Tab-separated table of N, CA and C in Angstrom:
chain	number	residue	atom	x	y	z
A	1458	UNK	N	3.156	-10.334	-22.013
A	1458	UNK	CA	3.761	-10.664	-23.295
A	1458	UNK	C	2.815	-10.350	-24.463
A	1459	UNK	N	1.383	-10.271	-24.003
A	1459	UNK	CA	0.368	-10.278	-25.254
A	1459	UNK	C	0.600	-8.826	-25.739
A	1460	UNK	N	0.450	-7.663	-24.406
A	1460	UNK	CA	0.824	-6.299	-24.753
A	1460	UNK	C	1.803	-6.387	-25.544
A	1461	UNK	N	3.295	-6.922	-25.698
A	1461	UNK	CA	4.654	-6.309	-25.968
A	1461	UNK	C	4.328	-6.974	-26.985
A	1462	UNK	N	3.150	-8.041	-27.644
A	1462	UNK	CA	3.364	-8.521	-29.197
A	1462	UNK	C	2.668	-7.736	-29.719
A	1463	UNK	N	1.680	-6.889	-29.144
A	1463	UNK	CA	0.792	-5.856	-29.873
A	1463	UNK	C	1.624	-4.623	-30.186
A	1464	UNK	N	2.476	-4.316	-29.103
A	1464	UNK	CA	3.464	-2.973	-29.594
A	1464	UNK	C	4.212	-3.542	-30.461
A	1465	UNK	N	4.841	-4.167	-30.296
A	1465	UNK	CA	6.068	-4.402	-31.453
A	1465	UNK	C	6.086	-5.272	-32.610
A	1466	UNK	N	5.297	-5.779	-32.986
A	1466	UNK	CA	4.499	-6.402	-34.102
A	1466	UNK	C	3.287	-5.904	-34.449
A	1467	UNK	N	2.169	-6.077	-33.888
A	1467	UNK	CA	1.180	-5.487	-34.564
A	1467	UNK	C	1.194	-4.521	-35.020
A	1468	UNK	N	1.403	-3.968	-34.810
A	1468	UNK	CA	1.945	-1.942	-34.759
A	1468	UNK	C	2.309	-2.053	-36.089
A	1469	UNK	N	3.335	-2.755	-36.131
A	1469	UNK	CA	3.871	-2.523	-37.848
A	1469	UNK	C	3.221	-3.151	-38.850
A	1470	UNK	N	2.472	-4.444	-38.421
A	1470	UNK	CA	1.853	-5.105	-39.490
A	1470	UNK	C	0.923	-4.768	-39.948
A	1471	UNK	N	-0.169	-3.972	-38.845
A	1471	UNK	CA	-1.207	-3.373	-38.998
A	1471	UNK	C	-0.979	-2.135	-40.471
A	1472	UNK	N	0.221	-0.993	-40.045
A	1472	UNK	CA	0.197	-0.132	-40.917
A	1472	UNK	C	0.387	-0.727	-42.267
A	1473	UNK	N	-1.241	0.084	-43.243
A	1473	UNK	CA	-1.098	0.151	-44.020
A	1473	UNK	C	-1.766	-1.081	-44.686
A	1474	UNK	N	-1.976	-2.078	-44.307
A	1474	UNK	CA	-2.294	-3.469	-44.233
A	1474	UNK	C	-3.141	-3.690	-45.286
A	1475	UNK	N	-4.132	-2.487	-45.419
A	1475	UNK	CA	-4.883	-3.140	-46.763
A	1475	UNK	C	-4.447	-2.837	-47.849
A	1476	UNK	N	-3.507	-2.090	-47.909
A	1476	UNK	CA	-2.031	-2.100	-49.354
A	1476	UNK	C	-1.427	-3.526	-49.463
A	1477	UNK	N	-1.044	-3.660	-47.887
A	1477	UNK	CA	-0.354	-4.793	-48.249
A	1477	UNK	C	-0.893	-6.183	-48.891
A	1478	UNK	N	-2.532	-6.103	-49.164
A	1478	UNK	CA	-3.229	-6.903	-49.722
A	1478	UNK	C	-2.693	-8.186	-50.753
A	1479	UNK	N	-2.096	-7.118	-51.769
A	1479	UNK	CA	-1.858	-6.757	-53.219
A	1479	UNK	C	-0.710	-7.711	-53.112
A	1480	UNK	N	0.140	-7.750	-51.912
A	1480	UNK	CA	1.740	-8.212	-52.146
A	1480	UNK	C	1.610	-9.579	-52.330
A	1481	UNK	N	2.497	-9.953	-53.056
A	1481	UNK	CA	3.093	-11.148	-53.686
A	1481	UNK	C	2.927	-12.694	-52.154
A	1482	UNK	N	2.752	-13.643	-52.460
A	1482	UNK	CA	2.430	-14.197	-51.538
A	1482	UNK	C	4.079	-14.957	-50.924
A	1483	UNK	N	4.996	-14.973	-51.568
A	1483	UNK	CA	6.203	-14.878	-51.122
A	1483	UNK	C	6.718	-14.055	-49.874
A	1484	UNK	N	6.446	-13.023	-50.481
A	1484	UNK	CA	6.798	-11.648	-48.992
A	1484	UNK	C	5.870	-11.711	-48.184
A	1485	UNK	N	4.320	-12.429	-48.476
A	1485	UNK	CA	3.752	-11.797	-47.044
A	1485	UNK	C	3.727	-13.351	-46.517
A	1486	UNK	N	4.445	-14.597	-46.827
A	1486	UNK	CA	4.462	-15.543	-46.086
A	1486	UNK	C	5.884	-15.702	-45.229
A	1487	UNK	N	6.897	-14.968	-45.693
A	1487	UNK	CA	7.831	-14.111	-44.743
A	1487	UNK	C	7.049	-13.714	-43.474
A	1488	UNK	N	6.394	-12.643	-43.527
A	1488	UNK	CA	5.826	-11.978	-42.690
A	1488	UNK	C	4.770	-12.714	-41.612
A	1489	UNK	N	4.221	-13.795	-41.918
A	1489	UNK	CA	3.659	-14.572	-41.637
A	1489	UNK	C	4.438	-15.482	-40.750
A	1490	UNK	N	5.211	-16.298	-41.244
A	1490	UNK	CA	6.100	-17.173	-40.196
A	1490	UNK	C	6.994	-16.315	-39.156
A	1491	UNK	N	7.132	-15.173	-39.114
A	1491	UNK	CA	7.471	-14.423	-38.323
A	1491	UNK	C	6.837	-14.156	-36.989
A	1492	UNK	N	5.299	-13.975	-37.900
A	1492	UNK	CA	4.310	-13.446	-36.588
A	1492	UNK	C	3.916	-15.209	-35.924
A	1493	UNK	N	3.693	-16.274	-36.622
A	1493	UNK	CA	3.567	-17.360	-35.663
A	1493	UNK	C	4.702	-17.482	-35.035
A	1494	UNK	N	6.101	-17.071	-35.210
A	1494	UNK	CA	7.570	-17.465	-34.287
A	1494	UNK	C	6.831	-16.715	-32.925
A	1495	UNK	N	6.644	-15.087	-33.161
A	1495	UNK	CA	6.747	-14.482	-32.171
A	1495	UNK	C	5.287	-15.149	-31.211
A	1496	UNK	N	4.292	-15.617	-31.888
A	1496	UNK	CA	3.112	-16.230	-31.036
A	1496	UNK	C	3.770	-17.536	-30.266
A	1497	UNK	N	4.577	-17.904	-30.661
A	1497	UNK	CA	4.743	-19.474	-30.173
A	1497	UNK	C	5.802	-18.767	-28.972
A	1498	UNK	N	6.421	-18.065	-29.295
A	1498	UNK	CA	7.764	-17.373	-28.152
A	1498	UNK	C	6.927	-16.839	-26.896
A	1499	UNK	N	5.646	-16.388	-27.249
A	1499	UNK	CA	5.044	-15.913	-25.963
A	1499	UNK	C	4.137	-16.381	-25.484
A	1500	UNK	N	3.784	-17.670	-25.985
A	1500	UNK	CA	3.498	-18.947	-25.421
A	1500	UNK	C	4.233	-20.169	-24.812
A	1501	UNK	N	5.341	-19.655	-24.818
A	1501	UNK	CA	6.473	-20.651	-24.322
A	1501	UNK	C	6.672	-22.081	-25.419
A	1502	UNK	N	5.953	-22.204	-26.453
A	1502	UNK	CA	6.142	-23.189	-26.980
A	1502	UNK	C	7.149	-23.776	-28.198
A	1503	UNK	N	7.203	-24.850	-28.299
A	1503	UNK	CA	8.108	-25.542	-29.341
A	1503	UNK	C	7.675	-25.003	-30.750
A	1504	UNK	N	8.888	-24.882	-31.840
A	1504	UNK	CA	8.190	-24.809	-32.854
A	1504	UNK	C	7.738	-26.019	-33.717
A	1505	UNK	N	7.490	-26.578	-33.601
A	1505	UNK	CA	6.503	-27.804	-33.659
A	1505	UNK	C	5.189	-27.647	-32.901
A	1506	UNK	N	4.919	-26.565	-32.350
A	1506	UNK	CA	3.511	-26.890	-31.823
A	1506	UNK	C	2.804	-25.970	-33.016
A	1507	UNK	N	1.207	-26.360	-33.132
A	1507	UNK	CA	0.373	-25.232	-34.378
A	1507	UNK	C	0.265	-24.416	-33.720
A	1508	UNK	N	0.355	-23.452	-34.403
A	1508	UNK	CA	-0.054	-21.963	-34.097
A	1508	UNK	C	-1.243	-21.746	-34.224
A	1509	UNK	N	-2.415	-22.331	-35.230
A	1509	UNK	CA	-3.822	-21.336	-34.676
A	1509	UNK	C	-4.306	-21.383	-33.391
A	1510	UNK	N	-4.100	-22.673	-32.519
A	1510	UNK	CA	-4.598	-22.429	-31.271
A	1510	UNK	C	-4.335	-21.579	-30.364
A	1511	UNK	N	-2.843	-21.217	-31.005
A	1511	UNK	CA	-2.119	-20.226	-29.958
A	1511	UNK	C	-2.769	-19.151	-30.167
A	1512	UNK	N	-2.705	-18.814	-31.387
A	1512	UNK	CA	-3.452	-17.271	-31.563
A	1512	UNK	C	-5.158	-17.334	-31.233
A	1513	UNK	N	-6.000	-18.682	-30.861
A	1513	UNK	CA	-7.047	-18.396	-30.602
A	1513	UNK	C	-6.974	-18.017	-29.195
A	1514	UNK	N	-6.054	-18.513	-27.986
A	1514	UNK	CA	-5.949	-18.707	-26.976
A	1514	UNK	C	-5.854	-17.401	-26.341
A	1515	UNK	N	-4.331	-16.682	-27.181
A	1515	UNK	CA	-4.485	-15.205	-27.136
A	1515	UNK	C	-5.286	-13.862	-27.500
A	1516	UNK	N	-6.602	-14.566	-28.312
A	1516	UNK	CA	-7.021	-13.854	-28.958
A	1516	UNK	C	-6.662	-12.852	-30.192
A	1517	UNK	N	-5.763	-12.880	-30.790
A	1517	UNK	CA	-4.669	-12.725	-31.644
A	1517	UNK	C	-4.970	-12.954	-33.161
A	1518	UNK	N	-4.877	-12.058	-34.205
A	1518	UNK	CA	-5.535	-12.487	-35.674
A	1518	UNK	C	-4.301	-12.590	-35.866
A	1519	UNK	N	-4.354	-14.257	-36.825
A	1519	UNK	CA	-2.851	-13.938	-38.473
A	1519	UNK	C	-3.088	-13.158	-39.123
A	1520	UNK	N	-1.753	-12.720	-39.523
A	1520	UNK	CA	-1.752	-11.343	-40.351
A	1520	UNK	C	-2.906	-12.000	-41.683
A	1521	UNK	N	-3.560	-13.207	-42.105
A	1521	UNK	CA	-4.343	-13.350	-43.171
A	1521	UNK	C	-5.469	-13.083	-42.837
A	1522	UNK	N	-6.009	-12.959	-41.272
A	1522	UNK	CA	-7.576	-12.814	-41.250
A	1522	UNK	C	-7.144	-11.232	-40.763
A	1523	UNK	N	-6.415	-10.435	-40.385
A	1523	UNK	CA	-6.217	-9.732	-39.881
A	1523	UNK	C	-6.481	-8.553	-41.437
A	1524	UNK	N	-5.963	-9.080	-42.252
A	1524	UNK	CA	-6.348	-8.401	-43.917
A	1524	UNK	C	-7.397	-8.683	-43.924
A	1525	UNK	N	-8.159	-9.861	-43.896
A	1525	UNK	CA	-9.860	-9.646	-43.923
A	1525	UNK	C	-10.899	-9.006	-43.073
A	1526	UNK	N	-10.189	-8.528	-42.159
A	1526	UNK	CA	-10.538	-7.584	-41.253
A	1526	UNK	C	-10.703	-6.562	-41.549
A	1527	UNK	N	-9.396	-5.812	-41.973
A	1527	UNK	CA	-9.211	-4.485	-42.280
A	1527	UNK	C	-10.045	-4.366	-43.958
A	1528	UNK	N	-10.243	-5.018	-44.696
A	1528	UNK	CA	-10.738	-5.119	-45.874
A	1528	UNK	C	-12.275	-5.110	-45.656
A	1529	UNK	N	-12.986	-6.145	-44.620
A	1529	UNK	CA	-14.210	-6.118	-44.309
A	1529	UNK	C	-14.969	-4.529	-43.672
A	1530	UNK	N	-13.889	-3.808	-42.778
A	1530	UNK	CA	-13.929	-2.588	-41.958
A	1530	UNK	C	-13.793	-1.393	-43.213
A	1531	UNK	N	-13.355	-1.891	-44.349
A	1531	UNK	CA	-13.417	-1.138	-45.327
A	1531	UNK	C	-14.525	-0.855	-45.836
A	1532	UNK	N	-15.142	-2.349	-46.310
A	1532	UNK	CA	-16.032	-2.416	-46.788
A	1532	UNK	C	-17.174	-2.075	-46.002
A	1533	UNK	N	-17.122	-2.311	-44.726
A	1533	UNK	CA	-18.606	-1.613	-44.037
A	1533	UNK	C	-18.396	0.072	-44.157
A	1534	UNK	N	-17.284	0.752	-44.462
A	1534	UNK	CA	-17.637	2.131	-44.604
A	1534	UNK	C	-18.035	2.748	-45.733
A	1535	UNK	N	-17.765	1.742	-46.709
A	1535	UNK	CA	-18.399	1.532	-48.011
A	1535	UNK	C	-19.762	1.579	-47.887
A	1536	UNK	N	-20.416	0.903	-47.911
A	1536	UNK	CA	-21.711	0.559	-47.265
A	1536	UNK	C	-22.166	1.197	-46.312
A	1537	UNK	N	-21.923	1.823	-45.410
A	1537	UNK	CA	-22.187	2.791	-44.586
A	1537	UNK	C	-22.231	4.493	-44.768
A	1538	UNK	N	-21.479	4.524	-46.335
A	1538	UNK	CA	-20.940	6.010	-47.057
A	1538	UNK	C	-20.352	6.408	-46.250
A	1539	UNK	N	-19.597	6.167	-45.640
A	1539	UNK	CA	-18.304	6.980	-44.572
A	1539	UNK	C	-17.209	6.965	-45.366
A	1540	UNK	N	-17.498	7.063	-46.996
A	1540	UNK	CA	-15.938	6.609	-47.936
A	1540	UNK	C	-16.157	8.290	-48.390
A	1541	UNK	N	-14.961	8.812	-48.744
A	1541	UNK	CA	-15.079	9.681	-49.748
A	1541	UNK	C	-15.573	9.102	-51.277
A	1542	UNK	N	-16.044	10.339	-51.907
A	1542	UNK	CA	-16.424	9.971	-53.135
A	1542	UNK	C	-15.156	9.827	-53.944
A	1543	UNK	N	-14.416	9.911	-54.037
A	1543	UNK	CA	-13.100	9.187	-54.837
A	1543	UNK	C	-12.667	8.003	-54.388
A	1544	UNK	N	-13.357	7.569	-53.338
A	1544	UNK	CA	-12.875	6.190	-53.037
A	1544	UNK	C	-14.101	4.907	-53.690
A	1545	UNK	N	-15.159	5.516	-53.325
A	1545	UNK	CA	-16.188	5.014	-53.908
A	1545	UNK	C	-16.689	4.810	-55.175
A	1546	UNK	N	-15.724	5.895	-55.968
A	1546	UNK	CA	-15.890	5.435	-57.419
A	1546	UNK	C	-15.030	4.412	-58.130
A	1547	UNK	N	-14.258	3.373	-57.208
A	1547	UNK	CA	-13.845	2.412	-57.521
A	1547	UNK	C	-14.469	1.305	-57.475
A	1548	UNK	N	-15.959	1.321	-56.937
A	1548	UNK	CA	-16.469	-0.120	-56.886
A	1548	UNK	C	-17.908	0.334	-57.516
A	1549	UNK	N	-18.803	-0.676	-57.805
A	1549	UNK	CA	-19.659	-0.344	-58.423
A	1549	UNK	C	-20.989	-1.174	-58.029
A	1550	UNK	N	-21.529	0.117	-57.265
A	1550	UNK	CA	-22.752	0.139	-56.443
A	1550	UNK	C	-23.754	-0.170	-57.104
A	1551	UNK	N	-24.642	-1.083	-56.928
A	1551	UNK	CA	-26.274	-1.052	-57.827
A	1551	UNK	C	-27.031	-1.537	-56.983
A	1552	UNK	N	-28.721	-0.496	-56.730
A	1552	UNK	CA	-29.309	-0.418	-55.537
A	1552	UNK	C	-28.684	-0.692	-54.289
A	1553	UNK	N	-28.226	0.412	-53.904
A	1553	UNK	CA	-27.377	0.377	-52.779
A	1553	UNK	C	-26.467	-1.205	-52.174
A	1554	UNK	N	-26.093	-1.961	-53.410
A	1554	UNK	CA	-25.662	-3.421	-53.498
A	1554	UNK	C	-24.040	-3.418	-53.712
A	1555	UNK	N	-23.110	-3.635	-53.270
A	1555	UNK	CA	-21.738	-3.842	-53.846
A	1555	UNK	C	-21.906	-4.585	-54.985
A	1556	UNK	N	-21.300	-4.486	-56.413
A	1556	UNK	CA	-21.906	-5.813	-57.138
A	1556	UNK	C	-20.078	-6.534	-57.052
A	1557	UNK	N	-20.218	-7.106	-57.126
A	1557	UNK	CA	-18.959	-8.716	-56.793
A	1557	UNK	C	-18.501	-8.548	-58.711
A	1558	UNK	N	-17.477	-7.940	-59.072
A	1558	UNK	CA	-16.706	-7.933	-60.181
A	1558	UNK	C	-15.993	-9.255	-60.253
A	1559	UNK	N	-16.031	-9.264	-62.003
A	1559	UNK	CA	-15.155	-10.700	-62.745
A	1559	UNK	C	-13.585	-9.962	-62.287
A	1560	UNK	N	-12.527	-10.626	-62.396
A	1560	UNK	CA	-11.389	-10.160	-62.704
A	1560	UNK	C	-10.601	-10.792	-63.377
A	1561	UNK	N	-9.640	-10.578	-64.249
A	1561	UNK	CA	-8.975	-11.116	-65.110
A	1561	UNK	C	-7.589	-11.873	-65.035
A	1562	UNK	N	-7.451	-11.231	-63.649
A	1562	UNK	CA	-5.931	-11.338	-63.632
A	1562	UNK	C	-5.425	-11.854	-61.981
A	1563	UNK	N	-4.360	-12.796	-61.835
A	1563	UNK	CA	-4.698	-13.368	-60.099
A	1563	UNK	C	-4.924	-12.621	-59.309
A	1564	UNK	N	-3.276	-11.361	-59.077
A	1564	UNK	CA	-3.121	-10.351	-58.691
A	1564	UNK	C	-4.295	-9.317	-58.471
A	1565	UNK	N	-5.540	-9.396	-59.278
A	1565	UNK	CA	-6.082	-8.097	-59.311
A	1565	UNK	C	-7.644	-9.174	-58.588
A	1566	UNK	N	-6.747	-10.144	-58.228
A	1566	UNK	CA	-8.188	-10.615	-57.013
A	1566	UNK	C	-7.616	-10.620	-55.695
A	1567	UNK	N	-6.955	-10.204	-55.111
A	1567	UNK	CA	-6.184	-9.654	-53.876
A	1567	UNK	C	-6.927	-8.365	-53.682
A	1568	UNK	N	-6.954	-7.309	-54.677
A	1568	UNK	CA	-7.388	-5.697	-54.808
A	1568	UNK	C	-8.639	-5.633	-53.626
A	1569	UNK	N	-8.643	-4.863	-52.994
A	1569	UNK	CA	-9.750	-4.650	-52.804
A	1569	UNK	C	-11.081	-4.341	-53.193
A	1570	UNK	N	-10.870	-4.043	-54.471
A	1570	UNK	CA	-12.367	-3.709	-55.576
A	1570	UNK	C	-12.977	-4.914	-55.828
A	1571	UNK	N	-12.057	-6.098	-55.487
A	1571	UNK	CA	-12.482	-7.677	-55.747
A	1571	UNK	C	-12.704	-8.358	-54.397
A	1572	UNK	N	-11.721	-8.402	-53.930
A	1572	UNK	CA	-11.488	-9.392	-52.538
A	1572	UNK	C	-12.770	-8.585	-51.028
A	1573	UNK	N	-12.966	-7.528	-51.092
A	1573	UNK	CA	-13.968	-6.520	-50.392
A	1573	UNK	C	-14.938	-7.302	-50.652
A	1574	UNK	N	-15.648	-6.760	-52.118
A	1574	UNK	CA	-17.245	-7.557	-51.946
A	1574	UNK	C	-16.653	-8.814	-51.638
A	1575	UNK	N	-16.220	-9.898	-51.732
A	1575	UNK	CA	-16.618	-10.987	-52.054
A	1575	UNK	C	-16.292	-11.619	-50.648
A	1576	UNK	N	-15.444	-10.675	-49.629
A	1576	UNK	CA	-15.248	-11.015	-47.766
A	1576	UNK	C	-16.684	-10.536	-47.482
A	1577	UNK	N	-16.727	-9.822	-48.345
A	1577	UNK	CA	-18.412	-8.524	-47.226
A	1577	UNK	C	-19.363	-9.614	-47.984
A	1578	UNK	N	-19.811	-10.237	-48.758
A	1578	UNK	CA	-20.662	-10.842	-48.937
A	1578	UNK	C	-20.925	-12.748	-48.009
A	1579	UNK	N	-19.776	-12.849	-47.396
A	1579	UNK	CA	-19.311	-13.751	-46.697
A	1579	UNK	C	-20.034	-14.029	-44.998
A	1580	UNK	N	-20.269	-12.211	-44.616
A	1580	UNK	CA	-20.216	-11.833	-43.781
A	1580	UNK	C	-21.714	-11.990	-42.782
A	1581	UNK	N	-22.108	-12.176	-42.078
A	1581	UNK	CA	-23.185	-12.949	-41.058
A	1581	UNK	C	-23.834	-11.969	-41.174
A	1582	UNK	N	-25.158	-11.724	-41.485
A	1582	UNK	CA	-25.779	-10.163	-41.454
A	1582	UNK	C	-25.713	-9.440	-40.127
A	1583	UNK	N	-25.969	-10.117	-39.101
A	1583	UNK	CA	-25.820	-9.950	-37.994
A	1583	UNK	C	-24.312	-8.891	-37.574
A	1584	UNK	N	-23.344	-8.635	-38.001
A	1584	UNK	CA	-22.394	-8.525	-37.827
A	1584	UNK	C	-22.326	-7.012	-38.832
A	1585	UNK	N	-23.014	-7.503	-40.311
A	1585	UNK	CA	-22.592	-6.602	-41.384
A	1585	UNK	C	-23.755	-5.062	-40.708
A	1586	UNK	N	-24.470	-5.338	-40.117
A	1586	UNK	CA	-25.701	-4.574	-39.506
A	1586	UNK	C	-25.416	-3.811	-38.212
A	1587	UNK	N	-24.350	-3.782	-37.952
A	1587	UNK	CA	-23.586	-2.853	-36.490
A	1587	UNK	C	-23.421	-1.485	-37.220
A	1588	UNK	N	-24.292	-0.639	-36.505
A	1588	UNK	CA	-24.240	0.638	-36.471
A	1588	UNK	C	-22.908	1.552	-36.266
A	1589	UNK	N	-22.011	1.234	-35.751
A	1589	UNK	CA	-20.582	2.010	-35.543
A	1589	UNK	C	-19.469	0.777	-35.755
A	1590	UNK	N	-18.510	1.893	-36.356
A	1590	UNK	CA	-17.132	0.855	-37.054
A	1590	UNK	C	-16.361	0.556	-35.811
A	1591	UNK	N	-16.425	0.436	-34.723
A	1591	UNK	CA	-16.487	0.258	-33.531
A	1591	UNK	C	-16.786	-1.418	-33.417
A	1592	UNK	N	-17.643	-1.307	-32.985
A	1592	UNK	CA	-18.636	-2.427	-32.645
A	1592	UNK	C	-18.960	-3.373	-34.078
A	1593	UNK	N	-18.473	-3.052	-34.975
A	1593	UNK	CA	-18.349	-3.730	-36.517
A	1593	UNK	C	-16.925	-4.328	-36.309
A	1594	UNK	N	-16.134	-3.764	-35.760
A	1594	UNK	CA	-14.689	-4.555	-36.382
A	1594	UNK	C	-14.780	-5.176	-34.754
A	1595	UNK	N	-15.072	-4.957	-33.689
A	1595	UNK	CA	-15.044	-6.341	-32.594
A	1595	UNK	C	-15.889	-7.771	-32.793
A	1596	UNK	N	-17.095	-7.499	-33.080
A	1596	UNK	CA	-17.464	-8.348	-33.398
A	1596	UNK	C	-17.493	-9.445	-34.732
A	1597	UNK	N	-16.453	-8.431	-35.725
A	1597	UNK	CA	-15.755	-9.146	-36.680
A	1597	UNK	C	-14.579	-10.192	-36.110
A	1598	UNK	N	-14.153	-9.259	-35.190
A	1598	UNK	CA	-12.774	-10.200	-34.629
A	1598	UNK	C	-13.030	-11.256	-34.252
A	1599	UNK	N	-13.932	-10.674	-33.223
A	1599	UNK	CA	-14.549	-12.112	-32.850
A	1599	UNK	C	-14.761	-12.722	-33.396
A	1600	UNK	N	-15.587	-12.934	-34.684
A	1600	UNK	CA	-15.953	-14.150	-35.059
A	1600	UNK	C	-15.026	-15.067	-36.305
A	1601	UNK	N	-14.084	-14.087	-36.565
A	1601	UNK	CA	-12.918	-14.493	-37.551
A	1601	UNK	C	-11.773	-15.277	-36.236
A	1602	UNK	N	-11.702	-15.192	-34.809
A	1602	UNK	CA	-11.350	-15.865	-33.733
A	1602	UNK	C	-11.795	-17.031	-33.657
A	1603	UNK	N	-12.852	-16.746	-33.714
A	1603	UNK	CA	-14.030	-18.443	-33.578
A	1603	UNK	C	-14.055	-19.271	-34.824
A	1604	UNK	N	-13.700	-18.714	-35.757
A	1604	UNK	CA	-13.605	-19.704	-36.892
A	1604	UNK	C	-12.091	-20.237	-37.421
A	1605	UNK	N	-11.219	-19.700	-36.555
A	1605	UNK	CA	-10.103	-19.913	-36.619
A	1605	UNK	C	-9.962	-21.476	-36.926
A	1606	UNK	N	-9.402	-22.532	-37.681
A	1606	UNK	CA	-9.536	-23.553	-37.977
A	1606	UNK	C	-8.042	-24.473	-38.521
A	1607	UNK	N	-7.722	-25.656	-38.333
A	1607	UNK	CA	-6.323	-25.891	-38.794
A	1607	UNK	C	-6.497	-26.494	-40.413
């Protein structure tokens, strides 16, 4: 059942995901009670039971850490220069430092030019210091798993 929630959910939630940053918290809490229905369905459980345990059990990110994932995996290629230079001229580097921007507006703290540094500065050095985006986004999982919390 864990496979058939990865094909047929993850699959779609994944695409694109750090666009979907940006969206309104209406639509992506749609999207959200969706993905705990389908966790609790392949856990056999009531909907009355919580869902983070389920998804720790399965090993399984909510689509909310699952954006800090893909945002953090961003940001280490940032930091790693694996970005093109048109991507990189959206944030603003000093001594090889992300610097953490004010923003003005709610919406434009979702962005990734905002919400990036300020996950990547969050981040265990231990973790931010993995040589391949590989071995950077497992041991991210992991530990966004382990902190899973109600």
């Amino acid at each position: 059942l864990r496979s058939l929630y990865f094909t047929f959910i993850t699959s779609h939630i994944d695409y694109n995901l750090i666009n979907w940053c940006i969206a309104p918290s209406t639509n992506m809490e749609t999207i959200c009670s969706k993905t705990r229905k389908a966790i609790r369905i392949i856990s056999f459980k009531d909907k009355d039971e919580p869902h983070l345990p389920l998804f720790k059990k399965h090993s399984i990110l909510p689509v909310t850490k699952s954006m800090e994932l893909k945002q953090a995996s961003y940001m280490w290629k940032l930091t790693n220069k694996m970005l093109p230079p048109s991507l990189v001229s959206n944030f603003w580097i000093h001594r090889n430092q992300v610097v953490l921007l004010q923003n003005r507006f709610a919406i434009s703290a979702k962005h990734i030019t905002y919400a990036g540094p300020r996950i990547w500065q969050k981040l265990p050095e231990n973790i931010k210091s993995k040589a391949f985006p590989k071995s950077f986004s497992k041991s991210l999982k992991c530990h966004l798993i382990q902190n899973l919390t109600l």
